[in-house]
PDB file of C-alpha atoms in Angstrom:
ATOM      1  CA  MET A   1      11.845 -17.849  -1.939  1.00 59.00           C
ATOM      2  CA  ALA A   2      10.834 -17.373   1.669  1.00 63.00           C
ATOM      3  CA  ARG A   3       7.250 -17.153   2.814  1.00 62.00           C
ATOM      4  CA  PHE A   4       6.230 -13.841   4.316  1.00 66.00           C
ATOM      5  CA  ASP A   5       5.156 -14.211   7.972  1.00 72.00           C
ATOM      6  CA  GLY A   6       3.537 -10.828   8.637  1.00 87.00           C
ATOM      7  CA  PHE A   7       6.096  -8.014   8.685  1.00 91.00           C
ATOM      8  CA  VAL A   8       9.429  -7.248   7.074  1.00 92.00           C
ATOM      9  CA  PRO A   9      11.127  -4.018   8.191  1.00 93.00           C
ATOM     10  CA  GLY A  10      12.552  -1.471   5.729  1.00 92.00           C
ATOM     11  CA  ARG A  11      11.664  -0.114   2.287  1.00 94.00           C
ATOM     12  CA  HIS A  12      11.275  -2.691  -0.443  1.00 95.00           C
ATOM     13  CA  LEU A  13      10.259  -2.601  -4.087  1.00 96.00           C
ATOM     14  CA  ILE A  14       7.357  -4.765  -5.223  1.00 97.00           C
ATOM     15  CA  ASP A  15       9.040  -7.340  -7.453  1.00 96.00           C
ATOM     16  CA  ALA A  16       5.844  -8.927  -8.805  1.00 95.00           C
ATOM     17  CA  PHE A  17       2.086  -8.862  -8.315  1.00 94.00           C
ATOM     18  CA  GLY A  18      -0.892 -10.953  -9.461  1.00 93.00           C
ATOM     19  CA  ASP A  19      -2.123 -14.456  -8.811  1.00 93.00           C
ATOM     20  CA  GLY A  20      -3.661 -13.113  -5.587  1.00 95.00           C
ATOM     21  CA  GLY A  21      -0.451 -11.811  -4.033  1.00 95.00           C
ATOM     22  CA  PHE A  22       2.911 -10.069  -4.162  1.00 96.00           C
ATOM     23  CA  ARG A  23       6.656 -10.756  -4.209  1.00 94.00           C
ATOM     24  CA  PHE A  24       9.111  -8.418  -2.438  1.00 94.00           C
ATOM     25  CA  ALA A  25      12.303  -8.641  -0.371  1.00 90.00           C
ATOM     26  CA  GLU A  26      12.905 -12.192  -1.667  1.00 89.00           C
ATOM     27  CA  MET A  27       9.596 -13.266  -0.124  1.00 89.00           C
ATOM     28  CA  SER A  28       6.092 -13.917  -1.374  1.00 90.00           C
ATOM     29  CA  HIS A  29       2.685 -13.318   0.133  1.00 91.00           C
ATOM     30  CA  ARG A  30      -0.756 -14.366  -1.017  1.00 93.00           C
ATOM     31  CA  GLY A  31      -3.119 -11.536  -0.072  1.00 96.00           C
ATOM     32  CA  SER A  32      -2.986  -7.767   0.269  1.00 97.00           C
ATOM     33  CA  ILE A  33      -0.064  -5.779   1.668  1.00 97.00           C
ATOM     34  CA  LEU A  34       0.584  -2.393   3.244  1.00 97.00           C
ATOM     35  CA  ALA A  35       3.995  -0.896   2.562  1.00 97.00           C
ATOM     36  CA  THR A  36       5.143   2.040   4.700  1.00 97.00           C
ATOM     37  CA  PRO A  37       8.617   3.504   5.278  1.00 96.00           C
ATOM     38  CA  GLY A  38       8.795   1.231   8.366  1.00 95.00           C
ATOM     39  CA  GLY A  39       8.214  -1.978   6.418  1.00 96.00           C
ATOM     40  CA  ILE A  40       5.742  -4.197   4.594  1.00 96.00           C
ATOM     41  CA  ARG A  41       2.988  -5.913   6.502  1.00 96.00           C
ATOM     42  CA  ILE A  42       0.064  -8.215   5.807  1.00 95.00           C
ATOM     43  CA  TRP A  43      -3.048  -6.065   5.172  1.00 96.00           C
ATOM     44  CA  PRO A  44      -6.390  -7.814   5.772  1.00 95.00           C
ATOM     45  CA  VAL A  45      -8.349  -5.722   3.202  1.00 96.00           C
ATOM     46  CA  THR A  46      -9.626  -7.818   0.273  1.00 96.00           C
ATOM     47  CA  SER A  47     -11.857  -5.316  -1.534  1.00 94.00           C
ATOM     48  CA  PHE A  48     -12.475  -1.598  -1.886  1.00 94.00           C
ATOM     49  CA  ALA A  49     -15.709  -2.031   0.124  1.00 93.00           C
ATOM     50  CA  GLY A  50     -13.657  -3.414   3.041  1.00 94.00           C
ATOM     51  CA  LEU A  51     -11.388  -0.370   3.235  1.00 95.00           C
ATOM     52  CA  THR A  52     -11.713   1.481   6.565  1.00 96.00           C
ATOM     53  CA  LEU A  53      -9.879   4.184   8.378  1.00 96.00           C
ATOM     54  CA  GLU A  54      -8.833   1.584  10.922  1.00 97.00           C
ATOM     55  CA  SER A  55      -7.223  -0.490   8.140  1.00 97.00           C
ATOM     56  CA  LEU A  56      -5.151   2.573   7.182  1.00 97.00           C
ATOM     57  CA  GLN A  57      -4.039   3.301  10.804  1.00 96.00           C
ATOM     58  CA  PRO A  58      -0.443   2.131  10.201  1.00 96.00           C
ATOM     59  CA  VAL A  59      -0.147   4.866   7.554  1.00 97.00           C
ATOM     60  CA  LEU A  60      -1.438   7.457  10.027  1.00 97.00           C
ATOM     61  CA  ASP A  61       0.969   6.116  12.654  1.00 97.00           C
ATOM     62  CA  GLU A  62       3.888   6.893  10.309  1.00 97.00           C
ATOM     63  CA  ALA A  63       2.412  10.128   8.941  1.00 98.00           C
ATOM     64  CA  GLU A  64       5.529  12.164   9.755  1.00 97.00           C
ATOM     65  CA  ALA A  65       7.455  10.026   7.252  1.00 97.00           C
ATOM     66  CA  ILE A  66       4.794   9.836   4.484  1.00 98.00           C
ATOM     67  CA  ASP A  67       3.775  12.475   1.931  1.00 98.00           C
ATOM     68  CA  PHE A  68       1.871  10.201  -0.467  1.00 97.00           C
ATOM     69  CA  LEU A  69      -0.298   7.105  -0.060  1.00 98.00           C
ATOM     70  CA  ILE A  70      -0.755   5.075  -3.240  1.00 97.00           C
ATOM     71  CA  LEU A  71      -3.917   3.044  -2.806  1.00 97.00           C
ATOM     72  CA  GLY A  72      -4.315   0.004  -5.069  1.00 97.00           C
ATOM     73  CA  ILE A  73      -7.981  -0.847  -5.038  1.00 95.00           C
ATOM     74  CA  GLY A  74      -8.033  -4.048  -7.129  1.00 93.00           C
ATOM     75  CA  HIS A  75      -9.039  -3.908 -10.751  1.00 90.00           C
ATOM     76  CA  GLU A  76     -11.796  -1.360 -10.180  1.00 82.00           C
ATOM     77  CA  ILE A  77     -11.632   2.410 -10.126  1.00 82.00           C
ATOM     78  CA  ALA A  78     -13.574   4.156  -7.382  1.00 86.00           C
ATOM     79  CA  PHE A  79     -13.752   7.502  -5.677  1.00 87.00           C
ATOM     80  CA  LEU A  80     -12.223   7.514  -2.197  1.00 91.00           C
ATOM     81  CA  PRO A  81     -14.857   8.807   0.259  1.00 94.00           C
ATOM     82  CA  ALA A  82     -14.145  11.882   2.352  1.00 95.00           C
ATOM     83  CA  SER A  83     -14.361   9.765   5.500  1.00 95.00           C
ATOM     84  CA  LEU A  84     -11.069   8.131   4.416  1.00 95.00           C
ATOM     85  CA  ARG A  85      -9.445  10.930   2.423  1.00 96.00           C
ATOM     86  CA  ASP A  86      -9.925  13.761   4.925  1.00 97.00           C
ATOM     87  CA  PRO A  87      -8.161  12.213   7.964  1.00 97.00           C
ATOM     88  CA  LEU A  88      -5.201  11.328   5.750  1.00 97.00           C
ATOM     89  CA  ARG A  89      -5.131  14.853   4.295  1.00 97.00           C
ATOM     90  CA  ALA A  90      -5.312  16.319   7.847  1.00 98.00           C
ATOM     91  CA  ALA A  91      -2.183  14.274   8.643  1.00 98.00           C
ATOM     92  CA  GLY A  92      -0.425  15.809   5.628  1.00 98.00           C
ATOM     93  CA  ILE A  93      -0.812  12.756   3.352  1.00 98.00           C
ATOM     94  CA  THR A  94      -2.003  13.046  -0.272  1.00 97.00           C
ATOM     95  CA  VAL A  95      -3.907   9.919  -1.407  1.00 96.00           C
ATOM     96  CA  GLU A  96      -4.098   8.589  -4.943  1.00 95.00           C
ATOM     97  CA  ALA A  97      -6.413   5.610  -5.610  1.00 95.00           C
ATOM     98  CA  MET A  98      -5.917   3.512  -8.741  1.00 95.00           C
ATOM     99  CA  ALA A  99      -5.974  -0.081  -9.945  1.00 96.00           C
ATOM    100  CA  THR A 100      -3.526  -2.275  -8.020  1.00 97.00           C
ATOM    101  CA  PRO A 101      -1.165  -2.964 -10.996  1.00 96.00           C
ATOM    102  CA  ALA A 102      -0.761   0.767 -11.679  1.00 96.00           C
ATOM    103  CA  ALA A 103      -0.401   1.418  -7.920  1.00 97.00           C
ATOM    104  CA  ALA A 104       2.398  -1.150  -7.511  1.00 97.00           C
ATOM    105  CA  ARG A 105       4.291   0.323 -10.484  1.00 97.00           C
ATOM    106  CA  THR A 106       3.780   3.907  -9.214  1.00 98.00           C
ATOM    107  CA  TYR A 107       4.950   2.918  -5.738  1.00 98.00           C
ATOM    108  CA  ASN A 108       8.150   1.411  -7.151  1.00 98.00           C
ATOM    109  CA  VAL A 109       8.913   4.574  -9.170  1.00 97.00           C
ATOM    110  CA  LEU A 110       8.390   6.817  -6.140  1.00 97.00           C
ATOM    111  CA  VAL A 111      10.503   4.577  -3.871  1.00 96.00           C
ATOM    112  CA  GLY A 112      13.218   4.634  -6.570  1.00 95.00           C
ATOM    113  CA  GLU A 113      13.063   8.437  -6.442  1.00 96.00           C
ATOM    114  CA  GLU A 114      13.425   8.219  -2.652  1.00 95.00           C
ATOM    115  CA  ARG A 115      10.034   9.894  -2.165  1.00 96.00           C
ATOM    116  CA  ARG A 116       8.168   9.698   1.133  1.00 97.00           C
ATOM    117  CA  VAL A 117       5.524   7.185  -0.015  1.00 98.00           C
ATOM    118  CA  ALA A 118       3.395   4.340   1.313  1.00 98.00           C
ATOM    119  CA  ALA A 119       1.230   1.870  -0.578  1.00 98.00           C
ATOM    120  CA  ALA A 120      -1.884   0.001   0.431  1.00 98.00           C
ATOM    121  CA  LEU A 121      -2.329  -2.732  -2.190  1.00 98.00           C
ATOM    122  CA  ILE A 122      -5.346  -4.992  -2.531  1.00 97.00           C
ATOM    123  CA  ALA A 123      -4.245  -8.282  -4.096  1.00 97.00           C
ATOM    124  CA  VAL A 124      -5.466  -9.124  -7.602  1.00 95.00           C
ATOM    125  CA  GLU A 125      -5.607 -12.346  -9.599  1.00 91.00           C
TER     126      GLU A 125
END
């Protein structure tokens, strides 16, 4: 399996998650990832507290191709503050925050249904 070096273009299912990382597109990455219709990239967010609008900018950059953002926030459940939710909503993107395992599974289902979805997934052990 190849090591992920930062960006892989295209839509890919999440093949596995846990142990601090993800497997997708016959590659593996230790750390968080951001999957948009344009591709999967390394995402430097390691906790819900570290989530910023700047960290979600790639989603906003592709807003015309995204209806839903699935936000995997680790093992915790937290309410997404308006400072993050409102700019996404203004761009036409509905955000759902949930534990990362549920988020990865939900993302895969929506990609399989050819929905216009992105996922921001914080890695979990």
